């Protein structure tokens, strides 16, 4: 056990820090969810990152990365959040599909998709959920029928984040229409501007766009766009979901920076708030630290050849519940101003805590609801019998 | 940066775990309880034979020279087993404290017989209102005005303060300080006493982490077996979710505990806050796990017959041992409100910010 960074790791942190200081936009970019302009501003930022080869530092150099290890990735993320750099518009691509492609893709597929993903030239959406297939993802009905060397896609996807402006989607389809449940599913990529694709934005809890429905009506894509074998879609999706719940989706640094801001907010209003809020603020800091330490432990284990299993589900529960608690603490510090919009003359330092609180409420739902995660922990970690 | 135990550390803990699985079963605890004693001499001899008494004492003072990170998993194993004998307090806290004063002849002589396991020693630390195991200890380290005195228990007045935990022996100790009893003045004692508090809190946390896992394991075992409505109760989602929630607490207390152990020797505001955080997190885990286990056991959980109550009670005892939640929250606050925060400071030391 050695909890000190090596000289090389310290130097790497400095390198990241000084690059970010020079390049991070001075003003926050407009949201990538609500306008084409904001989306393209984020794409431009992805290109800046890619030019510096900072897009995905863990990827091999041949795909625009630096071939670095997970500890270095954590350091990068820490500096990234510390610098207040823009959210990653291509997170579905780089954090979820990317690692999956590297594990299951052919060399040709990796060459075709990874470089364009790393550069931000192709931004990805995830198209798994359907109106009748939410938690019960194996109930997917959308079909992909092979006709010679093309798949014909048909069906209705929903809740697809970023799909309104994104370029590509990776979807889960039934390639064997006679199949049931987990069998006969395949993971297939399709361009969101292909003939037969219709994308319909769905306003979110705050009234703004964020996710979308996707209607597929005889959309033709080459068989090349299938990741892994036909019928292997379920297993591949579960691997992706592992990345999602495990390391990649939510960097600890995100919460550590939020905890720091919460402490600053608390200090500014200490005289006005009741003592229980102080305990909540301290708990938020402790939880963010606990999550960071846990991810360092996991990264060390993975670096030594270990695997991530059902504990990915414990991560997802922990960070999503922590996120809510942190934002609740902030709202209680803001008191009567918590309900104000930022345009209100008396808004003062309310910041984005209310937006963050709304978004935190989605945490226990997306990436597999926390109820489903608890089922997984109980059955796979604790060995309790299935219902 | 490598947040993993060495093979040797894990192997040593495994050996202790296996020994305790062998000689410290709930049936053994019940036998001891029936006899009204808190120490099984045969089991204690086996533990002493492993050479663990001097685990944390430096090699040049006759110990094994291990550090907190080597011992933390052993303390977890003791918590998991509900070990009655004072391995954690004696080896983990008191003997390294005594060794700090080994320039004193009486302290050195006592240390020698404690290291071979002939005697145990205990401490009346200002953090704790009571002294553990004073009846079986040869001597007590007592603090008066910051100075440390070494008192043979035979020469002190010890008053039993019975605990709900049948295996905890608590006492108050009265003594007459004199030049003869003094072994270290306040200046010399301050550092070692602060280090003792850190180790005490850390290893109490470690035991609670073990207690928490034991409670979940007992609940899981019962939930697989007990049938209601024609099915094992563990197949019902409400039961599953209770146990999963407790396991999440355990999973996120563990890395805090281990980081605290790895950084204990930094002995600064940062490492102390981490130790306190570990104590809070492990307290929370053991509290949630014990209550969950009782709930999952139904009325059996409220009975004397099921073993969960041993662990519930040890958890209650350790919650305030070596500082309660309010005390430790203030140590966290001292770091949070006065030092830089953010992801780049996770593993920081005070020296770097001096
Ligand atoms: C902000 C946001 C972004 C999203 N982005 C995407 C995306 O990019 N791509 C995509 O494909 N999907 C996306 N989703 C969809 C997400 O994956 C689903 O919402 C999720 O899988 C749950 O499905 P559902 O909404 O249909 O809820 P349901 O499955 O209908 O669940 C409703 C409630 O019932 C509970 N429940 C259901 N089944 C069980 C069970 N067996 N045991 C216990 N409780 C159960 C759930 O936990 C939940 O509380 C997104 C969702 C949100 C909120």
PDB file of C-alpha atoms in Angstrom, chain A residues 179-358:
ATOM      1  CA  UNK A 179     -36.138 -14.986 -29.794  1.00  0.00           C
ATOM      2  CA  UNK A 180     -37.169 -14.317 -26.215  1.00  0.00           C
ATOM      3  CA  UNK A 181     -35.677 -12.099 -23.553  1.00  0.00           C
ATOM      4  CA  UNK A 182     -31.866 -11.954 -23.399  1.00  0.00           C
ATOM      5  CA  UNK A 183     -31.268 -14.179 -26.384  1.00  0.00           C
ATOM      6  CA  UNK A 184     -31.263 -12.992 -29.981  1.00  0.00           C
ATOM      7  CA  UNK A 185     -30.243  -9.402 -29.161  1.00  0.00           C
ATOM      8  CA  UNK A 186     -27.444  -7.544 -30.930  1.00  0.00           C
ATOM      9  CA  UNK A 187     -25.722  -4.199 -30.516  1.00  0.00           C
ATOM     10  CA  UNK A 188     -25.879  -2.168 -33.721  1.00  0.00           C
ATOM     11  CA  UNK A 189     -24.688   1.347 -34.606  1.00  0.00           C
ATOM     12  CA  UNK A 190     -26.764   3.705 -36.726  1.00  0.00           C
ATOM     13  CA  UNK A 191     -26.287   7.302 -37.909  1.00  0.00           C
ATOM     14  CA  UNK A 192     -28.956   9.571 -36.457  1.00  0.00           C
ATOM     15  CA  UNK A 193     -29.333  11.302 -39.832  1.00  0.00           C
ATOM     16  CA  UNK A 194     -29.911   8.078 -41.796  1.00  0.00           C
ATOM     17  CA  UNK A 195     -33.084   7.907 -43.922  1.00  0.00           C
ATOM     18  CA  UNK A 196     -35.931   6.515 -41.790  1.00  0.00           C
ATOM     19  CA  UNK A 197     -34.641   7.900 -38.474  1.00  0.00           C
ATOM     20  CA  UNK A 198     -36.828  10.459 -36.734  1.00  0.00           C
ATOM     21  CA  UNK A 199     -35.654  12.062 -33.488  1.00  0.00           C
ATOM     22  CA  UNK A 200     -38.141  13.793 -31.228  1.00  0.00           C
ATOM     23  CA  UNK A 201     -36.881  15.800 -28.255  1.00  0.00           C
ATOM     24  CA  UNK A 202     -38.483  15.166 -24.851  1.00  0.00           C
ATOM     25  CA  UNK A 203     -38.484  18.099 -22.423  1.00  0.00           C
ATOM     26  CA  UNK A 204     -37.035  17.214 -19.041  1.00  0.00           C
ATOM     27  CA  UNK A 205     -38.188  18.057 -15.520  1.00  0.00           C
ATOM     28  CA  UNK A 206     -36.935  21.660 -15.944  1.00  0.00           C
ATOM     29  CA  UNK A 207     -38.763  22.071 -19.251  1.00  0.00           C
ATOM     30  CA  UNK A 208     -35.547  21.937 -21.289  1.00  0.00           C
ATOM     31  CA  UNK A 209     -34.486  19.361 -23.844  1.00  0.00           C
ATOM     32  CA  UNK A 210     -32.152  16.639 -22.660  1.00  0.00           C
ATOM     33  CA  UNK A 211     -33.214  13.307 -24.024  1.00  0.00           C
ATOM     34  CA  UNK A 212     -35.200  12.122 -27.031  1.00  0.00           C
ATOM     35  CA  UNK A 213     -37.346   9.489 -28.611  1.00  0.00           C
ATOM     36  CA  UNK A 214     -35.973   7.809 -31.717  1.00  0.00           C
ATOM     37  CA  UNK A 215     -38.332   6.296 -34.278  1.00  0.00           C
ATOM     38  CA  UNK A 216     -36.715   3.861 -36.702  1.00  0.00           C
ATOM     39  CA  UNK A 217     -38.597   3.033 -39.871  1.00  0.00           C
ATOM     40  CA  UNK A 218     -36.714   0.599 -42.143  1.00  0.00           C
ATOM     41  CA  UNK A 219     -33.337   2.175 -41.478  1.00  0.00           C
ATOM     42  CA  UNK A 220     -30.591   0.399 -43.441  1.00  0.00           C
ATOM     43  CA  UNK A 221     -27.078   0.038 -42.016  1.00  0.00           C
ATOM     44  CA  UNK A 222     -24.204  -2.218 -43.094  1.00  0.00           C
ATOM     45  CA  UNK A 223     -23.716  -5.462 -41.142  1.00  0.00           C
ATOM     46  CA  UNK A 224     -20.291  -4.018 -40.319  1.00  0.00           C
ATOM     47  CA  UNK A 225     -22.102  -1.842 -37.745  1.00  0.00           C
ATOM     48  CA  UNK A 226     -22.870  -4.800 -35.490  1.00  0.00           C
ATOM     49  CA  UNK A 227     -20.565  -4.980 -32.473  1.00  0.00           C
ATOM     50  CA  UNK A 228     -19.737  -8.561 -31.495  1.00  0.00           C
ATOM     51  CA  UNK A 229     -21.560 -11.591 -32.792  1.00  0.00           C
ATOM     52  CA  UNK A 230     -25.232 -11.760 -33.633  1.00  0.00           C
ATOM     53  CA  UNK A 231     -27.092 -12.638 -30.434  1.00  0.00           C
ATOM     54  CA  UNK A 232     -24.282 -11.433 -28.193  1.00  0.00           C
ATOM     55  CA  UNK A 233     -25.855  -8.020 -27.636  1.00  0.00           C
ATOM     56  CA  UNK A 234     -27.020  -8.675 -24.100  1.00  0.00           C
ATOM     57  CA  UNK A 235     -23.612  -9.678 -22.779  1.00  0.00           C
ATOM     58  CA  UNK A 236     -21.957  -6.750 -24.480  1.00  0.00           C
ATOM     59  CA  UNK A 237     -24.511  -4.338 -23.050  1.00  0.00           C
ATOM     60  CA  UNK A 238     -23.894  -5.696 -19.596  1.00  0.00           C
ATOM     61  CA  UNK A 239     -20.170  -5.065 -20.040  1.00  0.00           C
ATOM     62  CA  UNK A 240     -20.961  -1.492 -21.095  1.00  0.00           C
ATOM     63  CA  UNK A 241     -23.269  -1.102 -18.116  1.00  0.00           C
ATOM     64  CA  UNK A 242     -20.386  -2.257 -15.933  1.00  0.00           C
ATOM     65  CA  UNK A 243     -18.214   0.587 -17.258  1.00  0.00           C
ATOM     66  CA  UNK A 244     -21.132   2.918 -16.760  1.00  0.00           C
ATOM     67  CA  UNK A 245     -21.838   2.037 -13.139  1.00  0.00           C
ATOM     68  CA  UNK A 246     -18.266   1.308 -12.277  1.00  0.00           C
ATOM     69  CA  UNK A 247     -15.466   3.658 -12.971  1.00  0.00           C
ATOM     70  CA  UNK A 248     -16.280   5.722 -15.946  1.00  0.00           C
ATOM     71  CA  UNK A 249     -19.608   7.471 -15.660  1.00  0.00           C
ATOM     72  CA  UNK A 250     -19.063   9.504 -12.529  1.00  0.00           C
ATOM     73  CA  UNK A 251     -15.577  10.621 -11.650  1.00  0.00           C
ATOM     74  CA  UNK A 252     -15.003  11.122  -7.937  1.00  0.00           C
ATOM     75  CA  UNK A 253     -13.507  14.521  -8.729  1.00  0.00           C
ATOM     76  CA  UNK A 254     -16.926  15.759  -9.806  1.00  0.00           C
ATOM     77  CA  UNK A 255     -18.250  15.231  -6.278  1.00  0.00           C
ATOM     78  CA  UNK A 256     -15.101  16.418  -4.534  1.00  0.00           C
ATOM     79  CA  UNK A 257     -15.323  19.719  -6.374  1.00  0.00           C
ATOM     80  CA  UNK A 258     -19.039  19.939  -5.542  1.00  0.00           C
ATOM     81  CA  UNK A 259     -18.225  19.268  -1.872  1.00  0.00           C
ATOM     82  CA  UNK A 260     -15.627  22.031  -1.923  1.00  0.00           C
ATOM     83  CA  UNK A 261     -18.204  24.457  -3.320  1.00  0.00           C
ATOM     84  CA  UNK A 262     -20.710  23.313  -0.729  1.00  0.00           C
ATOM     85  CA  UNK A 263     -18.233  24.052   2.057  1.00  0.00           C
ATOM     86  CA  UNK A 264     -17.615  27.505   0.564  1.00  0.00           C
ATOM     87  CA  UNK A 265     -21.353  28.157   0.402  1.00  0.00           C
ATOM     88  CA  UNK A 266     -21.713  27.001   3.998  1.00  0.00           C
ATOM     89  CA  UNK A 267     -18.911  29.234   5.204  1.00  0.00           C
ATOM     90  CA  UNK A 268     -20.521  32.243   3.536  1.00  0.00           C
ATOM     91  CA  UNK A 269     -23.824  31.586   5.345  1.00  0.00           C
ATOM     92  CA  UNK A 270     -22.705  29.839   8.502  1.00  0.00           C
ATOM     93  CA  UNK A 271     -24.323  32.381  10.818  1.00  0.00           C
ATOM     94  CA  UNK A 272     -27.764  31.895   9.244  1.00  0.00           C
ATOM     95  CA  UNK A 273     -28.067  28.097   9.138  1.00  0.00           C
ATOM     96  CA  UNK A 274     -29.072  25.592  11.767  1.00  0.00           C
ATOM     97  CA  UNK A 275     -26.455  23.205  13.201  1.00  0.00           C
ATOM     98  CA  UNK A 276     -27.788  20.097  11.432  1.00  0.00           C
ATOM     99  CA  UNK A 277     -26.740  21.657   8.128  1.00  0.00           C
ATOM    100  CA  UNK A 278     -23.134  21.784   9.312  1.00  0.00           C
ATOM    101  CA  UNK A 279     -23.228  18.035   9.939  1.00  0.00           C
ATOM    102  CA  UNK A 280     -24.734  17.474   6.491  1.00  0.00           C
ATOM    103  CA  UNK A 281     -21.983  19.549   4.877  1.00  0.00           C
ATOM    104  CA  UNK A 282     -19.290  17.559   6.664  1.00  0.00           C
ATOM    105  CA  UNK A 283     -21.017  14.324   5.674  1.00  0.00           C
ATOM    106  CA  UNK A 284     -21.038  15.411   2.029  1.00  0.00           C
ATOM    107  CA  UNK A 285     -17.325  16.059   2.116  1.00  0.00           C
ATOM    108  CA  UNK A 286     -16.703  12.712   3.779  1.00  0.00           C
ATOM    109  CA  UNK A 287     -18.854  10.852   1.272  1.00  0.00           C
ATOM    110  CA  UNK A 288     -17.087  12.449  -1.684  1.00  0.00           C
ATOM    111  CA  UNK A 289     -13.748  11.454  -0.162  1.00  0.00           C
ATOM    112  CA  UNK A 290     -14.981   7.911   0.523  1.00  0.00           C
ATOM    113  CA  UNK A 291     -16.067   7.563  -3.082  1.00  0.00           C
ATOM    114  CA  UNK A 292     -12.693   8.841  -4.318  1.00  0.00           C
ATOM    115  CA  UNK A 293     -10.802   6.441  -2.056  1.00  0.00           C
ATOM    116  CA  UNK A 294     -12.964   3.575  -3.203  1.00  0.00           C
ATOM    117  CA  UNK A 295     -12.283   4.371  -6.853  1.00  0.00           C
ATOM    118  CA  UNK A 296      -8.534   4.557  -6.180  1.00  0.00           C
ATOM    119  CA  UNK A 297      -8.752   1.144  -4.554  1.00  0.00           C
ATOM    120  CA  UNK A 298     -10.661  -0.232  -7.539  1.00  0.00           C
ATOM    121  CA  UNK A 299      -8.272   1.354 -10.040  1.00  0.00           C
ATOM    122  CA  UNK A 300      -5.299  -0.146  -8.197  1.00  0.00           C
ATOM    123  CA  UNK A 301      -6.945  -3.543  -8.287  1.00  0.00           C
ATOM    124  CA  UNK A 302      -7.765  -3.261 -11.996  1.00  0.00           C
ATOM    125  CA  UNK A 303      -4.239  -2.077 -12.771  1.00  0.00           C
ATOM    126  CA  UNK A 304      -2.984  -5.276 -11.158  1.00  0.00           C
ATOM    127  CA  UNK A 305      -5.170  -7.395 -13.418  1.00  0.00           C
ATOM    128  CA  UNK A 306      -8.321  -7.556 -11.285  1.00  0.00           C
ATOM    129  CA  UNK A 307     -11.881  -7.297 -12.547  1.00  0.00           C
ATOM    130  CA  UNK A 308     -14.819  -5.133 -11.661  1.00  0.00           C
ATOM    131  CA  UNK A 309     -17.857  -7.138 -10.669  1.00  0.00           C
ATOM    132  CA  UNK A 310     -21.088  -6.499  -8.810  1.00  0.00           C
ATOM    133  CA  UNK A 311     -19.376  -3.823  -6.723  1.00  0.00           C
ATOM    134  CA  UNK A 312     -20.010  -1.515  -9.671  1.00  0.00           C
ATOM    135  CA  UNK A 313     -23.590  -1.573  -8.435  1.00  0.00           C
ATOM    136  CA  UNK A 314     -22.537  -0.351  -4.991  1.00  0.00           C
ATOM    137  CA  UNK A 315     -20.764   2.598  -6.655  1.00  0.00           C
ATOM    138  CA  UNK A 316     -23.840   3.629  -8.525  1.00  0.00           C
ATOM    139  CA  UNK A 317     -26.013   3.622  -5.409  1.00  0.00           C
ATOM    140  CA  UNK A 318     -23.393   5.467  -3.396  1.00  0.00           C
ATOM    141  CA  UNK A 319     -22.695   8.330  -5.759  1.00  0.00           C
ATOM    142  CA  UNK A 320     -26.298   8.890  -6.743  1.00  0.00           C
ATOM    143  CA  UNK A 321     -27.466   9.092  -3.125  1.00  0.00           C
ATOM    144  CA  UNK A 322     -24.506  11.282  -2.179  1.00  0.00           C
ATOM    145  CA  UNK A 323     -25.291  13.649  -5.048  1.00  0.00           C
ATOM    146  CA  UNK A 324     -28.827  14.178  -3.796  1.00  0.00           C
ATOM    147  CA  UNK A 325     -27.707  14.708  -0.188  1.00  0.00           C
ATOM    148  CA  UNK A 326     -25.102  17.251  -1.267  1.00  0.00           C
ATOM    149  CA  UNK A 327     -27.594  19.283  -3.256  1.00  0.00           C
ATOM    150  CA  UNK A 328     -30.169  19.083  -0.507  1.00  0.00           C
ATOM    151  CA  UNK A 329     -27.593  20.491   1.911  1.00  0.00           C
ATOM    152  CA  UNK A 330     -26.929  23.361  -0.485  1.00  0.00           C
ATOM    153  CA  UNK A 331     -30.644  24.100  -0.849  1.00  0.00           C
ATOM    154  CA  UNK A 332     -31.075  24.194   2.905  1.00  0.00           C
ATOM    155  CA  UNK A 333     -28.245  26.725   3.147  1.00  0.00           C
ATOM    156  CA  UNK A 334     -29.941  28.868   0.475  1.00  0.00           C
ATOM    157  CA  UNK A 335     -33.186  28.728   2.423  1.00  0.00           C
ATOM    158  CA  UNK A 336     -35.937  30.876   0.962  1.00  0.00           C
ATOM    159  CA  UNK A 337     -33.754  31.776  -2.033  1.00  0.00           C
ATOM    160  CA  UNK A 338     -33.524  28.124  -3.080  1.00  0.00           C
ATOM    161  CA  UNK A 339     -36.654  28.433  -5.241  1.00  0.00           C
ATOM    162  CA  UNK A 340     -35.449  31.530  -7.105  1.00  0.00           C
ATOM    163  CA  UNK A 341     -34.405  31.401 -10.709  1.00  0.00           C
ATOM    164  CA  UNK A 342     -30.986  32.836 -11.404  1.00  0.00           C
ATOM    165  CA  UNK A 343     -32.647  35.758 -13.183  1.00  0.00           C
ATOM    166  CA  UNK A 344     -34.314  36.926  -9.944  1.00  0.00           C
ATOM    167  CA  UNK A 345     -32.804  40.224  -8.711  1.00  0.00           C
ATOM    168  CA  UNK A 346     -32.358  38.744  -5.219  1.00  0.00           C
ATOM    169  CA  UNK A 347     -30.767  35.524  -6.511  1.00  0.00           C
ATOM    170  CA  UNK A 348     -27.320  36.447  -5.184  1.00  0.00           C
ATOM    171  CA  UNK A 349     -25.008  33.455  -4.933  1.00  0.00           C
ATOM    172  CA  UNK A 350     -27.621  30.737  -5.539  1.00  0.00           C
ATOM    173  CA  UNK A 351     -25.542  29.346  -8.384  1.00  0.00           C
ATOM    174  CA  UNK A 352     -26.750  26.187 -10.090  1.00  0.00           C
ATOM    175  CA  UNK A 353     -27.633  24.205  -6.970  1.00  0.00           C
ATOM    176  CA  UNK A 354     -31.301  23.880  -7.886  1.00  0.00           C
ATOM    177  CA  UNK A 355     -30.497  22.636 -11.413  1.00  0.00           C
ATOM    178  CA  UNK A 356     -28.034  20.250  -9.856  1.00  0.00           C
ATOM    179  CA  UNK A 357     -30.637  19.073  -7.377  1.00  0.00           C
ATOM    180  CA  UNK A 358     -33.089  18.273 -10.174  1.00  0.00           C
TER     181      UNK A 358
END
